[in-house]
Amino acid sequence: MDLDYVTGMIMRIGVILSISLVALGVILILVEGHACSYSESVLFSRTSYVNSSIANLSYIIKGFTNISGLSFIYLGLIILVSVPILRTALALVYFAYEKNKLYIILTIIVLFNLVFAILFLPSIIK
């Protein structure tokens, strides 16, 4: 298994999928003029109060059933943030396969830091 090749493919696919979803979401918002009861002017304002704190999994799924552009944008951003986590998890599997104990420990620390910073730290900072 060539870690560099697989990692490169995951990064490319993740970024392309993310960009595609975000672009589709923006196009949907521009065509409809709103998303999830937020007007276009509110969504694209520099001082918009719409941010990721309003998006949870049920909100995103509900937005997909209504074909809301905001849900496509949120999913694209989730995928973009998930790519480094997936890459680190893949490296952990590779190092475990190679039985490289030092890199297993270092990768577990990095993976813990990523997951902690993304999932738990925002709720602690509030």
CSV table of C-alpha atoms in Angstrom, one decimal:
chain,number,residue,atom,x,y,z
A,1,MET,CA,0.0,0.0,0.0
A,2,ASP,CA,1.5,3.3,-1.1
A,3,LEU,CA,0.5,5.8,1.6
A,4,ASP,CA,1.4,8.9,-0.5
A,5,TYR,CA,-0.7,7.8,-3.4
A,6,VAL,CA,-3.8,6.9,-1.3
A,7,THR,CA,-3.4,10.1,0.7
A,8,GLY,CA,-3.1,12.2,-2.4
A,9,MET,CA,-6.3,10.6,-3.8
A,10,ILE,CA,-8.2,11.2,-0.6
A,11,MET,CA,-7.1,14.8,-0.5
A,12,ARG,CA,-8.0,15.4,-4.2
A,13,ILE,CA,-11.4,13.7,-4.0
A,14,GLY,CA,-12.3,15.4,-0.7
A,15,VAL,CA,-11.4,18.8,-1.9
A,16,ILE,CA,-13.1,18.4,-5.3
A,17,LEU,CA,-16.3,17.0,-3.6
A,18,SER,CA,-16.2,19.8,-1.1
A,19,ILE,CA,-15.8,22.5,-3.7
A,20,SER,CA,-18.5,21.0,-5.8
A,21,LEU,CA,-21.0,20.9,-2.9
A,22,VAL,CA,-20.2,24.5,-1.8
A,23,ALA,CA,-20.5,25.7,-5.4
A,24,LEU,CA,-23.8,23.9,-5.9
A,25,GLY,CA,-25.1,25.4,-2.6
A,26,VAL,CA,-24.2,28.9,-3.7
A,27,ILE,CA,-25.8,28.4,-7.1
A,28,LEU,CA,-29.0,27.1,-5.4
A,29,ILE,CA,-29.1,30.1,-3.1
A,30,LEU,CA,-28.6,32.5,-6.0
A,31,VAL,CA,-31.3,30.8,-8.0
A,32,GLU,CA,-33.9,30.6,-5.2
A,33,GLY,CA,-32.9,33.9,-3.5
A,34,HIS,CA,-33.0,32.3,0.0
A,35,ALA,CA,-32.0,29.2,1.9
A,36,CYS,CA,-33.7,27.7,5.0
A,37,SER,CA,-35.7,30.9,5.6
A,38,TYR,CA,-32.7,33.2,5.4
A,39,SER,CA,-32.7,35.7,2.6
A,40,GLU,CA,-29.9,36.1,0.1
A,41,SER,CA,-28.9,39.5,1.5
A,42,VAL,CA,-28.6,38.0,5.1
A,43,LEU,CA,-26.6,35.0,3.9
A,44,PHE,CA,-24.1,37.0,1.8
A,45,SER,CA,-23.7,40.0,4.2
A,46,ARG,CA,-20.3,40.5,5.8
A,47,THR,CA,-22.0,40.9,9.2
A,48,SER,CA,-24.4,37.9,8.8
A,49,TYR,CA,-25.5,36.1,11.9
A,50,VAL,CA,-25.8,32.9,10.0
A,51,ASN,CA,-22.9,30.7,10.8
A,52,SER,CA,-22.0,27.1,11.6
A,53,SER,CA,-23.5,27.3,15.1
A,54,ILE,CA,-27.0,27.0,13.7
A,55,ALA,CA,-26.1,23.8,11.7
A,56,ASN,CA,-26.5,20.5,13.3
A,57,LEU,CA,-27.0,17.1,11.6
A,58,SER,CA,-30.8,17.3,11.7
A,59,TYR,CA,-30.7,20.8,10.3
A,60,ILE,CA,-28.5,19.7,7.4
A,61,ILE,CA,-30.6,16.6,6.6
A,62,LYS,CA,-33.8,18.7,6.8
A,63,GLY,CA,-32.2,21.2,4.4
A,64,PHE,CA,-31.5,18.4,1.9
A,65,THR,CA,-35.1,17.3,1.9
A,66,ASN,CA,-36.0,20.9,0.9
A,67,ILE,CA,-33.0,21.1,-1.4
A,68,SER,CA,-31.6,24.1,0.5
A,69,GLY,CA,-28.3,25.6,-0.8
A,70,LEU,CA,-27.2,26.3,2.8
A,71,SER,CA,-27.2,22.5,3.6
A,72,PHE,CA,-25.1,21.8,0.6
A,73,ILE,CA,-22.6,24.4,1.7
A,74,TYR,CA,-22.5,23.0,5.3
A,75,LEU,CA,-22.0,19.5,4.0
A,76,GLY,CA,-19.2,20.7,1.7
A,77,LEU,CA,-17.5,22.4,4.7
A,78,ILE,CA,-17.9,19.2,6.8
A,79,ILE,CA,-16.2,17.2,4.1
A,80,LEU,CA,-13.4,19.7,3.8
A,81,VAL,CA,-12.7,19.6,7.6
A,82,SER,CA,-13.0,15.8,7.6
A,83,VAL,CA,-10.3,15.2,5.0
A,84,PRO,CA,-7.4,15.8,7.3
A,85,ILE,CA,-9.0,13.6,10.0
A,86,LEU,CA,-9.4,10.8,7.4
A,87,ARG,CA,-5.9,11.3,6.2
A,88,THR,CA,-4.5,11.0,9.7
A,89,ALA,CA,-6.7,8.0,10.5
A,90,LEU,CA,-5.4,6.3,7.3
A,91,ALA,CA,-1.8,7.1,8.4
A,92,LEU,CA,-2.5,5.4,11.7
A,93,VAL,CA,-3.7,2.3,10.0
A,94,TYR,CA,-0.7,2.3,7.8
A,95,PHE,CA,1.7,2.7,10.7
A,96,ALA,CA,-0.1,-0.1,12.6
A,97,TYR,CA,0.3,-2.3,9.5
A,98,GLU,CA,4.0,-1.5,9.4
A,99,LYS,CA,4.2,-2.0,13.2
A,100,ASN,CA,6.0,1.4,13.7
A,101,LYS,CA,5.3,2.1,17.4
A,102,LEU,CA,6.7,5.6,17.5
A,103,TYR,CA,4.6,6.8,14.6
A,104,ILE,CA,1.6,5.0,15.9
A,105,ILE,CA,1.9,7.0,19.2
A,106,LEU,CA,2.6,10.3,17.4
A,107,THR,CA,-0.3,9.8,15.0
A,108,ILE,CA,-2.7,8.9,17.8
A,109,ILE,CA,-1.7,12.2,19.5
A,110,VAL,CA,-2.3,14.2,16.3
A,111,LEU,CA,-5.6,12.4,15.7
A,112,PHE,CA,-6.7,13.2,19.2
A,113,ASN,CA,-5.7,16.8,18.9
A,114,LEU,CA,-7.6,17.2,15.6
A,115,VAL,CA,-10.8,15.5,16.9
A,116,PHE,CA,-10.6,17.4,20.2
A,117,ALA,CA,-10.1,20.8,18.5
A,118,ILE,CA,-12.9,20.3,16.0
A,119,LEU,CA,-15.5,18.5,18.0
A,120,PHE,CA,-15.0,19.5,21.7
A,121,LEU,CA,-13.0,22.7,21.9
A,122,PRO,CA,-15.7,24.9,20.4
A,123,SER,CA,-18.2,23.9,23.0
A,124,ILE,CA,-15.7,24.5,25.8
A,125,ILE,CA,-14.8,28.0,24.5
A,126,LYS,CA,-18.5,29.1,24.5
